[in-house]
Short mmCIF file of C-alpha atoms in Angstrom, two decimals:
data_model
loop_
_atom_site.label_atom_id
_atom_site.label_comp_id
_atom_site.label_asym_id
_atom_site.label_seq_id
_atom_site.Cartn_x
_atom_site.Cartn_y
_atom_site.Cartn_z
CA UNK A 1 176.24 4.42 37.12
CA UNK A 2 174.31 3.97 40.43
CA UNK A 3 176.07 0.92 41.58
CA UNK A 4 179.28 1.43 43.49
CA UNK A 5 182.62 0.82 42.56
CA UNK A 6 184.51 -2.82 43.15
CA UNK A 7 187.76 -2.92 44.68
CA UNK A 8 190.45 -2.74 42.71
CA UNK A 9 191.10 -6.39 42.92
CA UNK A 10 187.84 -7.19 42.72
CA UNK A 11 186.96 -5.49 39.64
CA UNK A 12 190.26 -7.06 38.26
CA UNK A 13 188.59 -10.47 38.54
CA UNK A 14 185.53 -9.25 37.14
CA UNK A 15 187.23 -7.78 34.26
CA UNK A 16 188.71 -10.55 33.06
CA UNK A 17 185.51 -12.44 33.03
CA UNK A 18 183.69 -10.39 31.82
CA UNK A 19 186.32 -9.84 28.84
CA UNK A 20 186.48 -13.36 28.38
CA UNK A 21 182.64 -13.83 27.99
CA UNK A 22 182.64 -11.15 25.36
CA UNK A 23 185.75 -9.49 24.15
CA UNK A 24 184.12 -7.25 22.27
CA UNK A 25 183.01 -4.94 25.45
CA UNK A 26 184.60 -1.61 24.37
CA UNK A 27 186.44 0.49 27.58
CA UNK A 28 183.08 2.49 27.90
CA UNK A 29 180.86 -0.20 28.47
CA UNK A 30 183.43 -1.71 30.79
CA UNK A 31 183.89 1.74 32.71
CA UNK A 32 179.89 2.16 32.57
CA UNK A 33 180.20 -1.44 34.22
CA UNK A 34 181.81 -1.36 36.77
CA UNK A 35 180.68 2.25 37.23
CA UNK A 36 184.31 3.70 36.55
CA UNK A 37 186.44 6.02 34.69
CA UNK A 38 187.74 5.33 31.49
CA UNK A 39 191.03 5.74 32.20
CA UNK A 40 190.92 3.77 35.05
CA UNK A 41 190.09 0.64 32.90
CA UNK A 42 192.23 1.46 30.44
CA UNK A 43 194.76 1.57 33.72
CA UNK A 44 193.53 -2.06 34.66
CA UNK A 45 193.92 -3.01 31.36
CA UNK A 46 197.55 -2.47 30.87
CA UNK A 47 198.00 -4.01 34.50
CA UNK A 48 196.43 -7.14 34.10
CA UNK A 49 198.16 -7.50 29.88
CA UNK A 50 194.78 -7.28 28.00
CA UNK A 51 194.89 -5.25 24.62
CA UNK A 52 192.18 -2.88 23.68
CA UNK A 53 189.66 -3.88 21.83
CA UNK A 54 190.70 -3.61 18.25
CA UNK A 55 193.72 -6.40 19.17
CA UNK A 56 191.04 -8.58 21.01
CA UNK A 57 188.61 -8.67 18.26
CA UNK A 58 192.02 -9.54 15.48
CA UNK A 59 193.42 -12.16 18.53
CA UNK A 60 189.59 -14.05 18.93
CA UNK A 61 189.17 -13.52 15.18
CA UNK A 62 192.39 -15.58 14.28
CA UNK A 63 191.85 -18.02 16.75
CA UNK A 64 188.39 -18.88 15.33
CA UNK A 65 189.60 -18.97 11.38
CA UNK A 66 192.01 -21.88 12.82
CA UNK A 67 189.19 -23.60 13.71
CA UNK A 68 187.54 -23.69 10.26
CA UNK A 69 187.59 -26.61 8.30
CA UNK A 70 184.93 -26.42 5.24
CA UNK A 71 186.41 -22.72 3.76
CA UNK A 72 189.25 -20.63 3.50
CA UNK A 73 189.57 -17.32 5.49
CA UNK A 74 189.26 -15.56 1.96
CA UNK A 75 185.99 -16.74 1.45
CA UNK A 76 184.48 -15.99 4.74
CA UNK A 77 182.25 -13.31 3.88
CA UNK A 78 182.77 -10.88 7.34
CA UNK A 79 184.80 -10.92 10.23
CA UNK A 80 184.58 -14.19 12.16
CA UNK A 81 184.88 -13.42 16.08
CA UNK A 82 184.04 -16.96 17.42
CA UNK A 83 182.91 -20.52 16.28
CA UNK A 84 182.12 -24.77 17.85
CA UNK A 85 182.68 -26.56 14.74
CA UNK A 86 179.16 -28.43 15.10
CA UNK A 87 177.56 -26.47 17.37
CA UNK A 88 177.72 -22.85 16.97
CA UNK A 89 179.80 -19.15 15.23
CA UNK A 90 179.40 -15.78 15.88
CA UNK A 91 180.41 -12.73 13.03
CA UNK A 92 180.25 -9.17 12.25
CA UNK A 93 179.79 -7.31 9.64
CA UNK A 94 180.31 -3.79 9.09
CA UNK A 95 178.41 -3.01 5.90
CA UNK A 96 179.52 0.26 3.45
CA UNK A 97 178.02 2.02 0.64
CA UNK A 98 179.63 -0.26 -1.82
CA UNK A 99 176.85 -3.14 -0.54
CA UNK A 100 174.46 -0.72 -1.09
CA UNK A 101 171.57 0.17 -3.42
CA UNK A 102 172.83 3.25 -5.04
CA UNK A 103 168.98 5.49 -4.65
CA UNK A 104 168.17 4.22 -1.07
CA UNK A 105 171.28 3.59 0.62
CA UNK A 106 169.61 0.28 2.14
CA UNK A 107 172.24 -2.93 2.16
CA UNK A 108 171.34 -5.34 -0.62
CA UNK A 109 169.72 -8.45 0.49
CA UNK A 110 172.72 -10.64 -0.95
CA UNK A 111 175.70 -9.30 1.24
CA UNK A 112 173.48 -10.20 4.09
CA UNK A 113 172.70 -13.75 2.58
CA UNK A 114 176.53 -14.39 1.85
CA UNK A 115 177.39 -13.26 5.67
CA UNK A 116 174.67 -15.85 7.16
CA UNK A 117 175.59 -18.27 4.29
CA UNK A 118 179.47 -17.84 5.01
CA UNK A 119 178.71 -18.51 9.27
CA UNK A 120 176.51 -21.67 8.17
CA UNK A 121 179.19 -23.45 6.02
CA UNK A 122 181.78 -22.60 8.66
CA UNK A 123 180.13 -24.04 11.47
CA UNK A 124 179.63 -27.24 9.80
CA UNK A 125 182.39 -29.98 11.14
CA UNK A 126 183.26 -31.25 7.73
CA UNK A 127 185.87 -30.36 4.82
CA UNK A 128 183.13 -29.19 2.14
CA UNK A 129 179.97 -28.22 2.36
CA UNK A 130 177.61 -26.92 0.44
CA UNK A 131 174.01 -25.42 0.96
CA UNK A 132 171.14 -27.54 -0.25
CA UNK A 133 168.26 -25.30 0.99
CA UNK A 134 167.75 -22.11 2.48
CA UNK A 135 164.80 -20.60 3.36
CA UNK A 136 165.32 -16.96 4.49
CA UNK A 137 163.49 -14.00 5.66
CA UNK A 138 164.52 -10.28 5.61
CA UNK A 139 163.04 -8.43 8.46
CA UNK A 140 163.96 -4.86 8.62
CA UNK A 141 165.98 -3.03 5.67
CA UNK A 142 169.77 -2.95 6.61
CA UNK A 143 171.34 0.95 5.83
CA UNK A 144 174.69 1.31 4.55
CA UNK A 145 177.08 2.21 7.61
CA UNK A 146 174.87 -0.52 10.07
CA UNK A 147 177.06 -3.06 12.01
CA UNK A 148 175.44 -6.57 11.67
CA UNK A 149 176.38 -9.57 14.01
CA UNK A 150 175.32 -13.05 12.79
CA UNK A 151 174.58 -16.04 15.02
CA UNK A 152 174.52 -19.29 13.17
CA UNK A 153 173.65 -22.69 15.68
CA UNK A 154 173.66 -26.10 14.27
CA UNK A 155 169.87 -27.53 15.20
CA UNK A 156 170.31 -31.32 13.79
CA UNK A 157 172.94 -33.22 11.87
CA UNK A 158 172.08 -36.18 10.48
CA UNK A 159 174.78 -38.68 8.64
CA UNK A 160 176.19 -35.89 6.13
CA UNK A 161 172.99 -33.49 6.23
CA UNK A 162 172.61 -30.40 8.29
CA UNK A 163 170.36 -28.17 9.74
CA UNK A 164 171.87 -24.58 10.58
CA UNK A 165 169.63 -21.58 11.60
CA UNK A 166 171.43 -18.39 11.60
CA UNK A 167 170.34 -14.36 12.99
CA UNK A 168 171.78 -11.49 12.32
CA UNK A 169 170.80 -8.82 14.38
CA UNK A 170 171.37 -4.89 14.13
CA UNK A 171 171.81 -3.44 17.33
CA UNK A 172 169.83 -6.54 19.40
CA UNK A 173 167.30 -5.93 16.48
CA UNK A 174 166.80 -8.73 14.28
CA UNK A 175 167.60 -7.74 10.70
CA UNK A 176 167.20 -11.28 8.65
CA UNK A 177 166.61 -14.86 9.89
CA UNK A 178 167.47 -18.43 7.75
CA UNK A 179 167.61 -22.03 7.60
CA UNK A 180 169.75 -23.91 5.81
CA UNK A 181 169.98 -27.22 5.11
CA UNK A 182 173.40 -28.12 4.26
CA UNK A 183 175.73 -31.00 2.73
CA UNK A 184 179.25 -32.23 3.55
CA UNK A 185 180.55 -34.01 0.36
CA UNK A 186 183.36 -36.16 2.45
CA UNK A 187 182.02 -39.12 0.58
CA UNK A 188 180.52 -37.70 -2.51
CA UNK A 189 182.74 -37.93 -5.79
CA UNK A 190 183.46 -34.30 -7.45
CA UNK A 191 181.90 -34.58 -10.84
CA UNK B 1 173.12 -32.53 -40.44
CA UNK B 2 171.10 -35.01 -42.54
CA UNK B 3 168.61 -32.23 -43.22
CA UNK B 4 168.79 -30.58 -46.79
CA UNK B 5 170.27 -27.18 -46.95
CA UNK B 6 167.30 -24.84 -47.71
CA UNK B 7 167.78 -22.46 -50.44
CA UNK B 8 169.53 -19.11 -49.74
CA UNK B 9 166.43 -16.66 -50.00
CA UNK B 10 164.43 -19.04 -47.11
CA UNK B 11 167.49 -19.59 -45.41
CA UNK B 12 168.04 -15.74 -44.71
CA UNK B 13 164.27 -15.42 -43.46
CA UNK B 14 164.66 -18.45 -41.11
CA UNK B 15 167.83 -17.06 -39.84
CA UNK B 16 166.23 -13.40 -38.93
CA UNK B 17 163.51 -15.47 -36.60
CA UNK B 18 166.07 -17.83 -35.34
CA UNK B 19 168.14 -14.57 -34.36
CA UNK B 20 165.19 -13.41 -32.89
CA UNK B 21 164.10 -15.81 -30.84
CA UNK B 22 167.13 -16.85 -29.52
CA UNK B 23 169.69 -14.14 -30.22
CA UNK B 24 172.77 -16.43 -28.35
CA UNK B 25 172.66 -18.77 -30.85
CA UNK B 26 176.50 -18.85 -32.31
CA UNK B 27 177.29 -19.48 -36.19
CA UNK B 28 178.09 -22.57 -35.13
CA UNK B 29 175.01 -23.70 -33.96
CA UNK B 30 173.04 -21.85 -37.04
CA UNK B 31 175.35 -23.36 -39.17
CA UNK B 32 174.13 -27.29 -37.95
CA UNK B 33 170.61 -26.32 -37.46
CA UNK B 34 170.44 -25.46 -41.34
CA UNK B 35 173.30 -27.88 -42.71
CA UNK B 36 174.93 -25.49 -44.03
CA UNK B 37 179.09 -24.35 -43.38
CA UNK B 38 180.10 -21.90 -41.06
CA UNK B 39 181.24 -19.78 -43.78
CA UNK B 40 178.05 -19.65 -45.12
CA UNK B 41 176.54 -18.48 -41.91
CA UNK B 42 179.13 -16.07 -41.53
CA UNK B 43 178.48 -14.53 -45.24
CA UNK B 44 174.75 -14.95 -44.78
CA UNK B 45 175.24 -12.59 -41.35
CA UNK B 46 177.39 -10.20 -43.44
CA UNK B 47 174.55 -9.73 -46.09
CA UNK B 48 171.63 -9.47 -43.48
CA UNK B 49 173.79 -6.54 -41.54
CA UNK B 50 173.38 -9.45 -38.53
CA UNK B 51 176.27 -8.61 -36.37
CA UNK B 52 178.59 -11.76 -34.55
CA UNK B 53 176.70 -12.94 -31.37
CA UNK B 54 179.17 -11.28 -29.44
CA UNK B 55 177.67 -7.77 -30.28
CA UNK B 56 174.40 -9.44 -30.30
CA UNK B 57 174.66 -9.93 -26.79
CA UNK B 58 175.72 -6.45 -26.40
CA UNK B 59 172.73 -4.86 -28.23
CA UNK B 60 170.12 -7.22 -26.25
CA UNK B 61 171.80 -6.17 -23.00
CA UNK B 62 171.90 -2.32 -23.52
CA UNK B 63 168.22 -2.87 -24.75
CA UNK B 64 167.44 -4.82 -21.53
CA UNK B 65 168.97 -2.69 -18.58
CA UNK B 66 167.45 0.58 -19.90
CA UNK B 67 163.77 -1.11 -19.01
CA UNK B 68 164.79 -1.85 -15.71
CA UNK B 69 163.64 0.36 -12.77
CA UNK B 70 164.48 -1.19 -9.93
CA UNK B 71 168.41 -1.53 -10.26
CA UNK B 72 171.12 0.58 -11.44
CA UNK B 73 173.11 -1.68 -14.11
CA UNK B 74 176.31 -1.95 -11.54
CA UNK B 75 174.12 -3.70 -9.13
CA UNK B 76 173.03 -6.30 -11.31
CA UNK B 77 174.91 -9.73 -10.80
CA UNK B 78 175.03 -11.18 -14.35
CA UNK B 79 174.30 -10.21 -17.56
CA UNK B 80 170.71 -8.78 -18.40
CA UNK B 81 169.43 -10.66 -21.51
CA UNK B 82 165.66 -9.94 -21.61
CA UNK B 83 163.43 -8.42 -19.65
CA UNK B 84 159.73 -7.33 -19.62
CA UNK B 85 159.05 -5.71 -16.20
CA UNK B 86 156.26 -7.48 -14.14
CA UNK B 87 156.32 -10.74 -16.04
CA UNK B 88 159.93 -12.23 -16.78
CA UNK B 89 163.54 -11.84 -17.37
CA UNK B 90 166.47 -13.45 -18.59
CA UNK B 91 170.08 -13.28 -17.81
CA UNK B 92 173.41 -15.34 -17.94
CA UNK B 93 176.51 -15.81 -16.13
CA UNK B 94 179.80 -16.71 -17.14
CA UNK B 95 181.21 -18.39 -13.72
CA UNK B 96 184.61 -18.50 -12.76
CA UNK B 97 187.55 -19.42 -10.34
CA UNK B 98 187.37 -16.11 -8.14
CA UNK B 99 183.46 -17.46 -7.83
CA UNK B 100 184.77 -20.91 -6.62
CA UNK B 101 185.57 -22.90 -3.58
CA UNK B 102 189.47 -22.82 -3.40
CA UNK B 103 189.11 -27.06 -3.09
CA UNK B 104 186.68 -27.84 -4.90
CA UNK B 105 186.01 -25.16 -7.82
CA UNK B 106 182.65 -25.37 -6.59
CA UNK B 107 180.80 -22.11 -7.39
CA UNK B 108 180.07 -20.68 -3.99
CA UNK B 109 176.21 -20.71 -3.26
CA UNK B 110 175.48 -16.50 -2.41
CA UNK B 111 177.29 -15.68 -6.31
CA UNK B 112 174.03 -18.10 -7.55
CA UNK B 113 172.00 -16.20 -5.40
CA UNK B 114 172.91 -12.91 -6.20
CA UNK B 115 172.37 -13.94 -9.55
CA UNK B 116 169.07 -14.92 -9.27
CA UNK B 117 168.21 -12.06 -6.31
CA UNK B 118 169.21 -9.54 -9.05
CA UNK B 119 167.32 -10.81 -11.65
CA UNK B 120 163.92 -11.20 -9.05
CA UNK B 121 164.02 -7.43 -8.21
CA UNK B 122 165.42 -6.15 -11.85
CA UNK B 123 161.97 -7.72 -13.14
CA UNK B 124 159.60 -5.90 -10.62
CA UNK B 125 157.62 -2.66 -12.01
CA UNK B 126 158.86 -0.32 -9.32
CA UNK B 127 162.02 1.90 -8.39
CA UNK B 128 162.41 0.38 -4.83
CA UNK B 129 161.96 -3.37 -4.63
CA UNK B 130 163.36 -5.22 -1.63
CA UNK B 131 163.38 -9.14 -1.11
CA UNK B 132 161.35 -10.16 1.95
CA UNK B 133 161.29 -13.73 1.76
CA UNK B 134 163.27 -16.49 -0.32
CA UNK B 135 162.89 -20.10 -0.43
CA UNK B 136 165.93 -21.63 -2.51
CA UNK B 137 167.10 -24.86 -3.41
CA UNK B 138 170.33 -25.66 -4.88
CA UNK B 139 169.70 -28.68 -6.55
CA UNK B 140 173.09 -29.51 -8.31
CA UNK B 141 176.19 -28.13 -7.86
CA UNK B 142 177.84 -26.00 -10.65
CA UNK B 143 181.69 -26.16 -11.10
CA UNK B 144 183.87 -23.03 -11.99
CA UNK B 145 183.61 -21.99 -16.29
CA UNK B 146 179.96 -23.30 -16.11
CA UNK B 147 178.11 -20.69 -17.95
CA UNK B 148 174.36 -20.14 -15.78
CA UNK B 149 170.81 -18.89 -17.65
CA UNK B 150 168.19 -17.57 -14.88
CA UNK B 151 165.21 -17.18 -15.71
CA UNK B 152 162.50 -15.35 -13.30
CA UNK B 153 159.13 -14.86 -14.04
CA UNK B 154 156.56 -12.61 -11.94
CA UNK B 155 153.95 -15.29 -10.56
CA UNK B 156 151.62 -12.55 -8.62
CA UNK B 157 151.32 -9.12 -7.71
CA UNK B 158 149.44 -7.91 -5.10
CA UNK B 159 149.48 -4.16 -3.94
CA UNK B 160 153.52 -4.02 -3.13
CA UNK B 161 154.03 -7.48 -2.67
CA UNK B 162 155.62 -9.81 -5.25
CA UNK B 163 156.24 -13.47 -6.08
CA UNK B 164 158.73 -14.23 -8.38
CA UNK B 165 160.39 -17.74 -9.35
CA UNK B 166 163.81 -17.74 -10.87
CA UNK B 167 165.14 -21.31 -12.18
CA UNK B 168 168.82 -21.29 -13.24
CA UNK B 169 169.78 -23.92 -15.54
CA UNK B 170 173.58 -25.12 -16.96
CA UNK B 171 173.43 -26.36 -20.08
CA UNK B 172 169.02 -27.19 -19.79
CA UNK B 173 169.44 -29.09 -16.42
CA UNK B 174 168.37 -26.81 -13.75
CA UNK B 175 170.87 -25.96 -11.40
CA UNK B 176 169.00 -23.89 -8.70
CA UNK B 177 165.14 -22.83 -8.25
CA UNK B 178 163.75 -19.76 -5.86
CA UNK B 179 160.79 -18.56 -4.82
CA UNK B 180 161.34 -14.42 -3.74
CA UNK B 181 158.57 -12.86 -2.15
CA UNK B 182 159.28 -8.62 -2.68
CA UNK B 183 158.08 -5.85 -1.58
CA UNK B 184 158.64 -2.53 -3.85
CA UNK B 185 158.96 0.50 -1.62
CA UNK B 186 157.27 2.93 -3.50
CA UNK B 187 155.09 4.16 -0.63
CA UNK B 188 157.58 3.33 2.51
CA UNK B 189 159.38 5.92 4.02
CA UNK B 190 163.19 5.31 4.82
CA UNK B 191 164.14 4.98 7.99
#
């Protein structure tokens, strides 16, 4: 809040940097930013053609699903926001009571397995694959109403076998952590 | 079938401990294992008061789920066959399409998991038991209608941690293996 305000201009170039590094910056953090009000980004927002947030995050969000070869949008468990087919994805996940144990309200350790198992098998460049091994590790309990993000980064590949590590994080606080070791079947006959 | 048909009386008291220790068993299968018809079976059922597997399975699983501490019966993933808390536990899954890989009707890894996850935490001795740590290996892929038996047994307890191994098998070949490390929250605050 300390730092003074950019020219108009200025902080028009900035904006749509720093939009494109991560579109999900919502108008506060921009206006906290670039030490602003927030309806003068919502101002510079409707000059320079951007959409708020909630359009950004559906825009990225189809753009990455395109991108997908190994499964169908349907069975992407959460919302993915950005993906490298071979390299790496990024998704969120805004969990709800259903996901939740009924007594504790904390998420059940499944939902958050499909989410990181869902980001692995989509960032894999191939038309199917499947997980061989995982080897996981849940970190802090998840509560029902928590908003997860998942990073998944393919470490090796390796003719048709693949390493994929992905974190999910809870507010910058790491929630669970895996590795999988994955399959493509491109040249292995269906049974 | 080359096996001579025992006599009725010895017949009916075999049946009772086959029933018992293996209560899926279908008239079909009784009716091989003691060369006998179907019929037979059927009519030997009637005058034990042995209902049809179908409300076998029914009994056993009503049985089963009021043991369990751990996990309300809508948050179990499967049917609950058996269970004796802190040693081992049985259950069974009838797999389908909606379970499936649009492509390949492969069943999707995390409905295997869940499967097995329920069955890991259903067998712990304690209202509040969360997975830590899992090491799993999918070890041969299982295609959509393929019915699934987990078993999980309780290898060690110490204090609040557990180690439990669940194997899944399809029809005796062994489909999927896990090692869950838990932790029951019986003396953990929530957050």
């Amino acid at each position: 809040m300390s730092r003074p305000s950019l020219h108009k201009k200025e902080r028009h170039k900035t904006l749509i940097e720093k939009i494109k590094q991560d579109p999900f910056l919502t108008d506060e953090e921009l206006a906290e930013k670039f030490s602003v009000s927030i309806p003068t980004i919502r101002l510079d927002r409707l000059e320079l053609g951007i959409p708020e947030l909630r359009e950004r995050v559906k825009n990225v969000a189809e753009e990455s699903y395109g991108k997908v070869k190994s499964l169908q949008v349907k069975d992407f468990f959460g919302e993915l926001l950005d993906i490298t087919l071979g390299k790496y994805g990024i998704s969120i996940l805004q969990t709800d009571d259903s996901m939740a144990f009924e007594k504790t309200k904390i998420i059940r350790g499944h939902f958050i397995y499909s989410m990181a198992e869902s980001l692995a098998i989509a960032v894999i460049d191939a038309h199917v694959a499947l997980v061989g091994v995982a080897n996981i590790k849940y970190k802090m309990p998840v509560y029902s109403g928590n908003k997860l993000v998942a990073k998944a980064e393919v470490k090796r590949q390796k003719s048709n076998n693949y390493i994929v590590w992905v974190k999910i994080t809870e507010k910058q606080v790491e929630v669970f952590r895996g590795k999988f070791i994955l399959v493509s079947l491109e040249k292995v006959d269906k049974k």
